[in-house]
Coordinates of C-alpha atoms in Angstrom, one line a residue:
X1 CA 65.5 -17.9 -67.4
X2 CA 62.5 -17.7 -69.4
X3 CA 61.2 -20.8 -68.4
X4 CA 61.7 -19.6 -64.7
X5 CA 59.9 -16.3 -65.1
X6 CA 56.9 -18.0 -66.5
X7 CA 56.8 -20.4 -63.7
X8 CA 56.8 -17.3 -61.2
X9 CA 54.1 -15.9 -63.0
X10 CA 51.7 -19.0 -63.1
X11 CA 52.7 -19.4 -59.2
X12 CA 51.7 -15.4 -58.4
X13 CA 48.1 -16.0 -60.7
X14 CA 47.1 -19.2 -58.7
X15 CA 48.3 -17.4 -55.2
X16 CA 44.6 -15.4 -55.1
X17 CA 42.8 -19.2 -55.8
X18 CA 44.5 -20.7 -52.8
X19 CA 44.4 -17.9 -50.1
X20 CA 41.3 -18.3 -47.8
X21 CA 39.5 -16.3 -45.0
X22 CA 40.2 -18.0 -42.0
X23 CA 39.0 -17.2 -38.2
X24 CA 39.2 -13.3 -37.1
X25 CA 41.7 -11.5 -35.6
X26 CA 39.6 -10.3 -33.1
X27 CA 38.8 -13.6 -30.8
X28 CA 36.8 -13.9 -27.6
X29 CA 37.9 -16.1 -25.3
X30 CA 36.1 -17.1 -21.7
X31 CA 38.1 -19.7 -20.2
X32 CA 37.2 -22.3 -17.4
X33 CA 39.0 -23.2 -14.3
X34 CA 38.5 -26.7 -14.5
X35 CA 40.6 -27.8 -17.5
X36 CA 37.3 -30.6 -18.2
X37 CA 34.6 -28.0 -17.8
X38 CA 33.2 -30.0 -15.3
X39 CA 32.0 -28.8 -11.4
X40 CA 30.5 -30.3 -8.5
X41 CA 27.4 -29.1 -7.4
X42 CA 27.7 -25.8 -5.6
X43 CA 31.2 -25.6 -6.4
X44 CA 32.0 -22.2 -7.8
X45 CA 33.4 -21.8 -11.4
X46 CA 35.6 -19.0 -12.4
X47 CA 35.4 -18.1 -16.1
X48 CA 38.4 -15.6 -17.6
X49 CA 37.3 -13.4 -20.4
X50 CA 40.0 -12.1 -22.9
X51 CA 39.2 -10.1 -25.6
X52 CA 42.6 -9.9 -28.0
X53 CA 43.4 -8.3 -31.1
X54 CA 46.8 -10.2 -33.3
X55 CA 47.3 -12.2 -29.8
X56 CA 47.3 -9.5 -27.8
X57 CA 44.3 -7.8 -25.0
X58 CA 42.7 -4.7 -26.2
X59 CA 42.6 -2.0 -24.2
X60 CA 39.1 -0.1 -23.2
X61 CA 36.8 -2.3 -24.7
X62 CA 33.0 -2.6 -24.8
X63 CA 31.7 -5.7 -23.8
X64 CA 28.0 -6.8 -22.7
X65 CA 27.8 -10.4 -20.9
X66 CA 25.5 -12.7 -19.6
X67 CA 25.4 -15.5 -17.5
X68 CA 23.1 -18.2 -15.7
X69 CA 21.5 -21.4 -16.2
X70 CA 22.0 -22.0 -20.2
X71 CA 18.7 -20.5 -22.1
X72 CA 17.6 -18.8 -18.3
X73 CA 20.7 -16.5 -18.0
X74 CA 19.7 -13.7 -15.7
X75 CA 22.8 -11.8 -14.9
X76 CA 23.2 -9.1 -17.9
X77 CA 25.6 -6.3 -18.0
X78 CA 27.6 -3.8 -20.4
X79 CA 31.0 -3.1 -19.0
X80 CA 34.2 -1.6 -20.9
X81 CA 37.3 -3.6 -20.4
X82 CA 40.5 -1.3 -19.2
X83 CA 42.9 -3.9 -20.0
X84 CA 40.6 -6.5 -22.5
X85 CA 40.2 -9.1 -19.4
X86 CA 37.4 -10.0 -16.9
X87 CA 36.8 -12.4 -14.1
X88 CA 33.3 -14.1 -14.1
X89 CA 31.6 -16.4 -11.2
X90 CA 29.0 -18.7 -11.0
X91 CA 27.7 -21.6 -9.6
X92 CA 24.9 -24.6 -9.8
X93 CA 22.9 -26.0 -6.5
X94 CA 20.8 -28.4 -9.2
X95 CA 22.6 -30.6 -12.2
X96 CA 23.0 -28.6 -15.4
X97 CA 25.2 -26.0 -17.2
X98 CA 26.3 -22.7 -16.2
X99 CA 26.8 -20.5 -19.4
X100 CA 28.9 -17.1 -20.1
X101 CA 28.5 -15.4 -23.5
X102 CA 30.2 -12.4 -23.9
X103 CA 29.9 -10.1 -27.3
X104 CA 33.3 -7.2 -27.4
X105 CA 32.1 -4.3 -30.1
X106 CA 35.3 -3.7 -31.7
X107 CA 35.4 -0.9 -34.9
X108 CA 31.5 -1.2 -35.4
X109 CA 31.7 -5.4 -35.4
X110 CA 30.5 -7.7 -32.8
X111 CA 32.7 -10.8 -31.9
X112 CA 31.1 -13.4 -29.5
X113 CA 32.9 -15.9 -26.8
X114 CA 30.8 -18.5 -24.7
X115 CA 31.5 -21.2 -22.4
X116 CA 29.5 -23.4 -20.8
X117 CA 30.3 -25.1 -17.5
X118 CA 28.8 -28.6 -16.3
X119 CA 27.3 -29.4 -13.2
X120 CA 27.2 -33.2 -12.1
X121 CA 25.8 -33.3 -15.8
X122 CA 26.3 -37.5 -14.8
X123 CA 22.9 -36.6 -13.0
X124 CA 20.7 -34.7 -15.7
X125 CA 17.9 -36.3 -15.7
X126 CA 15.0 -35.5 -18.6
X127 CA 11.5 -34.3 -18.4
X128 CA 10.1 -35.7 -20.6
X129 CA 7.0 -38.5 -20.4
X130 CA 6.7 -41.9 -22.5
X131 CA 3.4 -42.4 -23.4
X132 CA 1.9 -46.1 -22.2
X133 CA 1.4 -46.9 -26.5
X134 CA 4.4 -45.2 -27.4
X135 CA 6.1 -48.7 -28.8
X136 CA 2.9 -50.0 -29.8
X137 CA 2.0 -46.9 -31.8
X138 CA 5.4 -47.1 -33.4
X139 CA 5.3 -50.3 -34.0
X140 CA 2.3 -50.5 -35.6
X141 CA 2.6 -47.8 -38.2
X142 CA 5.7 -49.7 -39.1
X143 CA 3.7 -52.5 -40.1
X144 CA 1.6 -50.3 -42.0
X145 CA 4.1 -48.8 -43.3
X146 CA 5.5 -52.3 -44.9
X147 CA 2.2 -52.7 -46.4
X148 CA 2.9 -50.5 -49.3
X149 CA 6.1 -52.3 -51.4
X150 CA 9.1 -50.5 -51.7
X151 CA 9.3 -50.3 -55.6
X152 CA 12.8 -48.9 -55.8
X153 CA 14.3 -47.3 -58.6
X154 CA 18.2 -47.1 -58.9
X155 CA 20.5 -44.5 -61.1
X156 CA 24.0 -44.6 -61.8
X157 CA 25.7 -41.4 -61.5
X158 CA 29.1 -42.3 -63.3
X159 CA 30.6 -38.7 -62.5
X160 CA 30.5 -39.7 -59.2
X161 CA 31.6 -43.0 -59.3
X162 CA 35.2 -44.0 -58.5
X163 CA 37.4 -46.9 -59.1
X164 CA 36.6 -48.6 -55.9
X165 CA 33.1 -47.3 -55.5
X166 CA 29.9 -47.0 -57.1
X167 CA 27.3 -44.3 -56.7
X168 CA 23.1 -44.2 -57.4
X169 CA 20.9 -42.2 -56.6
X170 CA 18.0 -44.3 -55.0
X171 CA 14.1 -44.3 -54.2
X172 CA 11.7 -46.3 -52.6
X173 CA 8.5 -45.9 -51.6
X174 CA 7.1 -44.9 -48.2
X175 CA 4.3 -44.6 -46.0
X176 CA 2.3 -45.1 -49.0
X177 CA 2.0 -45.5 -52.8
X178 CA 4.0 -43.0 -54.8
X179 CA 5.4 -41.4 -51.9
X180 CA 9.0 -41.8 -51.9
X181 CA 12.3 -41.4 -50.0
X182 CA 15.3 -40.4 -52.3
X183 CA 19.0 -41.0 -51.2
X184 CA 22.6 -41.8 -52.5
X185 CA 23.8 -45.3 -52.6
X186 CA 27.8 -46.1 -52.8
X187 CA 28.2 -49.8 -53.0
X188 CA 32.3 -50.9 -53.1
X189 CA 32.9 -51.9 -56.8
X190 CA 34.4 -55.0 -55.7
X191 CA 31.8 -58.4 -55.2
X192 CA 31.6 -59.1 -51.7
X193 CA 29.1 -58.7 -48.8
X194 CA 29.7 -55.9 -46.6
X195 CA 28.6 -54.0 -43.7
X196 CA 26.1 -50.8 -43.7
X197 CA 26.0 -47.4 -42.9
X198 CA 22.6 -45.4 -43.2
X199 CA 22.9 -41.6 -42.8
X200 CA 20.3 -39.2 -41.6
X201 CA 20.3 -35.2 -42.4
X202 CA 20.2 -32.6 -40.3
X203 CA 17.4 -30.2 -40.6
X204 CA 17.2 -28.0 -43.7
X205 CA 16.2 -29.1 -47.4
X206 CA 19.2 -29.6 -49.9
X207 CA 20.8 -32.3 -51.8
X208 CA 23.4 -34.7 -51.0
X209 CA 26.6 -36.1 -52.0
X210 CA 27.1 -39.5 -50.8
X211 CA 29.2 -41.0 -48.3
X212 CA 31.7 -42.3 -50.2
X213 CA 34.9 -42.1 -48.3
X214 CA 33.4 -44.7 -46.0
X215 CA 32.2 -46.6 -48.7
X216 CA 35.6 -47.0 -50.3
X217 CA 37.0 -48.4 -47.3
X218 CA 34.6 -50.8 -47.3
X219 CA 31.1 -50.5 -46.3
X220 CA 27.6 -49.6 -47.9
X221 CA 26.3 -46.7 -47.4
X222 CA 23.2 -44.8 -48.0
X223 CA 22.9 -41.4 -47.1
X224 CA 18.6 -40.5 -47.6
X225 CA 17.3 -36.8 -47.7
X226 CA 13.7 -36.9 -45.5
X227 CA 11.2 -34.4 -48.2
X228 CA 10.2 -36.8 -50.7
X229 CA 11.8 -34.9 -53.8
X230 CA 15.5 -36.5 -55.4
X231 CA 18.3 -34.9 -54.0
X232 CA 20.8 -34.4 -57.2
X233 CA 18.9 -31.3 -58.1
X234 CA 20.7 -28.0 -58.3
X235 CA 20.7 -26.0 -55.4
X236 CA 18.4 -23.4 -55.9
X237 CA 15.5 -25.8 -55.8
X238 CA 15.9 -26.8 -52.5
X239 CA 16.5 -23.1 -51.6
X240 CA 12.8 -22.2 -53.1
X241 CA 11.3 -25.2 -51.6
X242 CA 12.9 -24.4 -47.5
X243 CA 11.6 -20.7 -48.0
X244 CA 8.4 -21.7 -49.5
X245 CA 6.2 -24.7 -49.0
X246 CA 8.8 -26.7 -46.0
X247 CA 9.3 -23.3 -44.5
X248 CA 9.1 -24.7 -40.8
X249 CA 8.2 -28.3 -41.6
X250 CA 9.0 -29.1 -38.2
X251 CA 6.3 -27.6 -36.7
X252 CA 4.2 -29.2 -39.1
X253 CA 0.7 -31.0 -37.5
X254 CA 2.4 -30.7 -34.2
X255 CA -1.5 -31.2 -32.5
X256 CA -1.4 -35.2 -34.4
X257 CA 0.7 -38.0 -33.8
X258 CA -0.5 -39.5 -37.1
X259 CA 0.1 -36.1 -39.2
X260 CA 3.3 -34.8 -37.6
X261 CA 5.5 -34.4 -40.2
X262 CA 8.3 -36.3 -38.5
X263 CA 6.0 -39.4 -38.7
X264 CA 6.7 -40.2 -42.1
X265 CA 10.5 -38.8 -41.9
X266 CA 10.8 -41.5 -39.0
X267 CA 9.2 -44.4 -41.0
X268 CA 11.5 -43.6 -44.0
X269 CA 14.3 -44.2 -42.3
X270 CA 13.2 -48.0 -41.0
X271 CA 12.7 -48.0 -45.0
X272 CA 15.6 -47.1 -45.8
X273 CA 17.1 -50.4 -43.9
X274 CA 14.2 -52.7 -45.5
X275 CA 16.0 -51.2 -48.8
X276 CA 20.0 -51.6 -47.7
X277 CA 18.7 -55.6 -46.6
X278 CA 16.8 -56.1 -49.9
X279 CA 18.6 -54.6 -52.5
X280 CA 22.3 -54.5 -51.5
X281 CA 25.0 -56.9 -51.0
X282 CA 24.9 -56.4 -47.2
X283 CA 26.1 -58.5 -45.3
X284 CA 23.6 -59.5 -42.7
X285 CA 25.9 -58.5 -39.4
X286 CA 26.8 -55.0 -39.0
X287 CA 24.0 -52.0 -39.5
X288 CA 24.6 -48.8 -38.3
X289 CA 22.7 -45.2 -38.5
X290 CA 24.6 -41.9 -37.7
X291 CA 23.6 -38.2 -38.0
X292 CA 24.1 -34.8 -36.2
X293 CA 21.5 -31.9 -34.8
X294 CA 17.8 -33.5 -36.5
X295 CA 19.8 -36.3 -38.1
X296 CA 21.2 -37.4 -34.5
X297 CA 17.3 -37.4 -33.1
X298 CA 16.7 -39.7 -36.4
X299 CA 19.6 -41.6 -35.1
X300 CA 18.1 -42.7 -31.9
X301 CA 14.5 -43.2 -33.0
X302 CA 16.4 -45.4 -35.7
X303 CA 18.0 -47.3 -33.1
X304 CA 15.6 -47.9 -31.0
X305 CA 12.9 -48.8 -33.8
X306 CA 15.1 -51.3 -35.4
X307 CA 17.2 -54.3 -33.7
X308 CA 19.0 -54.4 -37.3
X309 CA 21.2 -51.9 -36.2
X310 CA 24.2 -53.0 -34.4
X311 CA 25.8 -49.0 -33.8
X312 CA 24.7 -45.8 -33.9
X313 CA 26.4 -42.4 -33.7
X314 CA 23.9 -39.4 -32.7
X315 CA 26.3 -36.2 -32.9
X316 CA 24.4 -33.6 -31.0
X317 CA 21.2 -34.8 -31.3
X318 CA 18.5 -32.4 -31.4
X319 CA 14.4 -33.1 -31.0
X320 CA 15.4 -33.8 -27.0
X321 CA 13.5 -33.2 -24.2
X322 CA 11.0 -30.9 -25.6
X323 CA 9.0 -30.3 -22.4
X324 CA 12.2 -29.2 -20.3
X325 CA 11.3 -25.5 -20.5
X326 CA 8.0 -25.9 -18.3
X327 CA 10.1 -26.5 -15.6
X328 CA 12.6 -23.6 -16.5
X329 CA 15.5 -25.8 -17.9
X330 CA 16.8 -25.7 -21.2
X331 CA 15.2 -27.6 -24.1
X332 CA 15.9 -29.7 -27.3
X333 CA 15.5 -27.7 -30.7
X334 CA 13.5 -26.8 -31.9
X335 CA 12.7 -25.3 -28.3
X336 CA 8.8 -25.8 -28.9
X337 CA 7.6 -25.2 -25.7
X338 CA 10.3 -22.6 -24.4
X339 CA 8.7 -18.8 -25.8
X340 CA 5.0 -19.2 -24.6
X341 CA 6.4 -21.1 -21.8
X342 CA 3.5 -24.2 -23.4
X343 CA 0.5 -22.0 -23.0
X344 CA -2.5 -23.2 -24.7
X345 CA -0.2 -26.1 -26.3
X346 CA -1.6 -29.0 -24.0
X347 CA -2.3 -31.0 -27.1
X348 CA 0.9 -30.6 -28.9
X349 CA 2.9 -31.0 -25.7
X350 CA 1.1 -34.9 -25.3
X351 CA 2.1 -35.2 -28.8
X352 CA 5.1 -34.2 -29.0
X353 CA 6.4 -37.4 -26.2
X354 CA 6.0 -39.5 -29.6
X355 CA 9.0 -37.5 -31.0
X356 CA 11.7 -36.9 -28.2
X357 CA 14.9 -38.3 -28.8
X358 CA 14.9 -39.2 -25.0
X359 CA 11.9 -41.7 -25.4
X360 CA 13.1 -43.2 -28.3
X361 CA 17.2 -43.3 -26.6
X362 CA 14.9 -45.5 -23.5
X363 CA 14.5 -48.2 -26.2
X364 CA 17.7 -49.1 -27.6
X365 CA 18.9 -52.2 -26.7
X366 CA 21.5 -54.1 -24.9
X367 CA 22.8 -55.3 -28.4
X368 CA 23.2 -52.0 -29.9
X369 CA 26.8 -50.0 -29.0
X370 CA 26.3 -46.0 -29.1
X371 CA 28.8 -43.1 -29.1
X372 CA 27.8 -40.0 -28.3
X373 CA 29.5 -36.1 -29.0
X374 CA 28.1 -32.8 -28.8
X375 CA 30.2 -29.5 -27.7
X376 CA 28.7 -27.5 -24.2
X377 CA 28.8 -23.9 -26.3
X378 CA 25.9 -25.5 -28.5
X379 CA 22.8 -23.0 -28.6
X380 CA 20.8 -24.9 -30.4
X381 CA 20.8 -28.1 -29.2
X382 CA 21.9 -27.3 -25.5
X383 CA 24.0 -29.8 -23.8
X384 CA 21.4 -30.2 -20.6
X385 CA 19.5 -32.1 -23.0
X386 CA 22.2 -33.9 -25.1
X387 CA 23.8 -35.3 -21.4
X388 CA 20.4 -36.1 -20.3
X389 CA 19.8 -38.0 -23.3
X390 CA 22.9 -39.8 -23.2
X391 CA 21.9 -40.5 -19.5
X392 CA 18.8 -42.5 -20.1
X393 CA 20.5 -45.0 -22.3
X394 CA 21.1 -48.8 -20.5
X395 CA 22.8 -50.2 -23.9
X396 CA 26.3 -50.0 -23.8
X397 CA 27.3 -46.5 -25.1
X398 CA 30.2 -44.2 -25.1
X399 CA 30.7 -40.6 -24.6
X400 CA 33.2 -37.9 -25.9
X401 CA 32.2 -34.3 -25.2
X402 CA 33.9 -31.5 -27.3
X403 CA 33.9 -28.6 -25.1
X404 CA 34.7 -25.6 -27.1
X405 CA 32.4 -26.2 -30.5
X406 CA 28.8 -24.8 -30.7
X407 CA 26.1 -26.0 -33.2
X408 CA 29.5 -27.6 -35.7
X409 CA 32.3 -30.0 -34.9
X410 CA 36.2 -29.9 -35.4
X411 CA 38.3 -32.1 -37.5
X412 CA 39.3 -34.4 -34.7
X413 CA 35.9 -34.3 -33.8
X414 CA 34.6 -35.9 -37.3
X415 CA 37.7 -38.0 -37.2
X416 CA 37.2 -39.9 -34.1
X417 CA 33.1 -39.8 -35.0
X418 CA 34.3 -41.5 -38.3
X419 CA 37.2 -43.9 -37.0
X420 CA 34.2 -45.5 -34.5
X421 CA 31.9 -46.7 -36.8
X422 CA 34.8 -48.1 -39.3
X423 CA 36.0 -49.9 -35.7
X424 CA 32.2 -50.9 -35.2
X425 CA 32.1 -52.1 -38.9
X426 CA 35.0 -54.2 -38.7
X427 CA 37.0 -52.0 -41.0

C-alpha cells in the first residue's frame, strides 16, 4: 500500500512538468466555399466567420475586418456579432489572393482569423526584371570567391553525437581570408558514401542544432548559420548581436550589388557545397539544399547557382518579387519597396533584381527536381509571390500548398517536406 501511495505521489509531482498551454479557447475561424481555396477569376468567394468560445459561437461580439487584395485590403469595418457569425464576399478580375482577417475583442484580448482565397494563382506572373549580367555577375564572384581556400576547421561535439551519427561543428572560409561560415556537420558513423543535405536558415541570428534525424537515416548533412560568428554559443549572444550590430542586416548596402549583405550570405552557401564535396564522404550523386522564409530564397539562389544540386525544397520562400508593390500587388519580405511605395529608391530597386528569389528560380535547371509549400494565410511572405515564384520555374517541380498556416508549418507539413528529400536521396 505504501509502495502505491508513493507512486501516486511521484505521478501528481510530474503531472505540473507535463501539462502544456496549447491553442486558445477563443478561435477565429473564416471559412472558404471552395474546400481548395481556389476561384476562377471573377468568381465570387463567400468567406464564413465564426467567432466560438469551448466550441460554441459567442453572442454580441466585437469584431473589426478587412478584406481586399492581400497587403491592399480596402474594405475595413467594426461590427458586433449578434450570434458570433458573419458572411463575407469578395471577388478577383486579375490573378491573385483575396484575403479576410478578422480580429473578435473578447474580455480585453484580441484573437485573429484570416483566410486567403486564390485566384487563377496558375497565372501569377512576377514583376520582377533580370538584369542582362545577372549570371555573369554571379558567376564571377563565385570564381572569386574560390580564390580564397577554404581552410576548414572541424570540432567534435560528443554530447551531441549518437550511436549512428556524428556531429562537428564546422568553418570554412569565405569570400575572403579569415572570413568564415560556421555550421553543424552530422556524418552517419558508419563508413560509406552517402548522399547530402545542406540547410539554409531563416532570417534572425541564433545558433543551431544540427540535422541529425536525417542524418541518422542516412545522409550528410550540414546545416550553416549565414553571420560569420560559430553557432554553439549560448543564446544570449546571438540575442545582443540581432539587437545590436545585425539589427536589420537585410537592408544592409541595399544601393551595391557588391556590398549587399546577402552577397556574401549567397556565396557561403556555394561554399558550403565546395566543403560537403571536399571534406565529407559524399557520395558524388545526390545534393540537395532546403530552407523556409530567408532560408527558402537561399534555397533557390542555391539551386540555381550550383548544378551540384540534384533537389531542392524552398518552404515559403521569402526575398520574392521585391518590386511587386509599384504596381500595387503584394511583395516578397522583406517588403522593401511596399511603405514609400519606391520613392527615391531607384538605385536599390536596380539592385535589388540581383537578390529576388524569382530571378534566381528562372535558373534552375532541367536536372534539378523542386517541391514547393507555403500556407495562403502567410503575412510575411504572401502567397502572390510564393505562386508566382513557383510559376517561373521550367525544371521539373512539385507543389503542395498548406492553406490554413501563416508564416509556420504543421506536422504533416514538415513530415511530407521531410519524407521528399529522404525519397529524392534515395533513402
Amino acid at each position: 500500500m505504501k509502495r502505491i501511495l508513493l507512486s501516486l505521489l511521484a505521478l501528481v509531482a510530474l503531472l505540473p512538468l507535463s501539462a502544456q498551454i496549447r491553442g486558445n479557447n477563443v478561435v477565429v475561424t473564416v471559412e472558404p466555399d471552395h474546400q481548395d481555396w481556389h476561384y476562377e477569376l471573377g468568381q465570387t468567394a463567400k468567406f464564413n466567420v465564426e467567432v466560438r468560445r469551448s466550441g460554441t459561437l459567442i453572442d454580441h461580439v466585437q469584431i473589426d475586418y478587412q478584406a481586399g487584395p492581400e497587403m491592399y485590403q480596402t474594405e475595413k469595418k467594426s461590427l458586433t456579432l449578434k450570434d458570433g457569425t458573419l458572411q463575407l464576399k469578395g471577388t478577383m478580375k486579375q490573378p491573385g489572393f483575396y484575403r479576410v482577417d478578422v480580429t473578435a475583442h473578447v474580455d480585453g484580448k484580441d484573437y485573429k482569423g484570416a483566410c486567403a482565397a486564390a485566384f487563377a494563382p496558375g497565372q501569377l506572373q512576377p514583376s520582377t526584371v533580370m538584369p542582362q549580367d545577372f549570371e555573369t555577375f554571379w558567376q564571377g564572384a563565385i570564381k572569386e570567391a574560390r580564390k580564397t581556400d577554404l581552410n576548414p576547421t572541424k570540432r567534435l561535439l560528443p554530447e551531441r553525437c549518437t550511436k549512428d551519427v556524428n556531429v562537428y561543428e564546422v568553418s570554412f572560409q569565405n569570400i575572403q581570408p579569415n572570413y568564415r561560415t560556421y555550421g553543424i556537420l552530422c556524418v552517419p558513423v558508419k563508413e560509406g558514401k552517402y548522399p547530402a543535405l545542406l540547410r539554409v536558415p531563416g532570417a534572425g541570428v541564433r545558433p543551431y542544432g544540427g540535422d541529425v534525424y536525417t542524418a541518422s537515416r542516412g545522409a550528410i548533412t550540414l546545416e550553416i548559420g549565414i553571420h560569420g560568428i560559430p553557432v554553439t554559443m549560448e543564446q544570449k549572444v546571438y540575442d545582443d548581436v540581432f539587437n545590436g550590430a545585425l539589427m536589420g542586416y537585410w537592408e544592409f548596402n541595399m544601393d551595391s550589388r557588391d556590398k549587399h549583405y546577402y552577397k556574401r550570405v549567397v556565396l557561403g552557401c556555394i561554399r558550403a557545397l565546395d566543403y560537403i564535396e571536399q571534406y565529407t564522404p559524399w557520395n558524388g550523386r545526390q545534393m540537395g539544399v532546403s530552407g523556409s522564409s530567408q532560408g527558402g530564397f537561399l534555397t533557390l539562389a542555391t539551386a540555381a547557382l550550383d548544378p551540384r544540386i540534384t533537389y531542392y525544397a524552398p518552404v515559403h520562400a521569402a526575398l520574392c518579387d521585391h518590386t511587386n508593390s509599384l504596381r500595387g500587388a503584394a511583395c516578397g519580405w522583406p517588403h522593401y519597396f511596399y511603405w514609400n511605395k519606391g520613392k527615391g529608391q531607384e538605385k536599390q530597386i536596380e539592385v535589388s533584381r540581383y537578390y529576388d528569389g524569382v530571378n534566381f528560380a528562372r535558373l534552375i535547371r532541367p536536372s534539378q527536381k523542386g517541391w514547393f509549400s507555403f500556407g495562403y494565410c502567410d503575412d510575411v511572405v504572401p502567397p502572390t509571390t510564393a505562386w508566382a515564384t513557383y510559376n517561373v520555374v521550367k525544371g521539373p517541380k512539385e507543389i503542395s500548398p498548406y492553406q490554413m498556416t501563416w508564416h509556420f508549418w504543421y506536422q504533416e507539413q514538415w513530415d511530407e517536406w521531410e519524407q521528399w528529400m529522404l525519397d529524392q536521396m534515395g533513402i
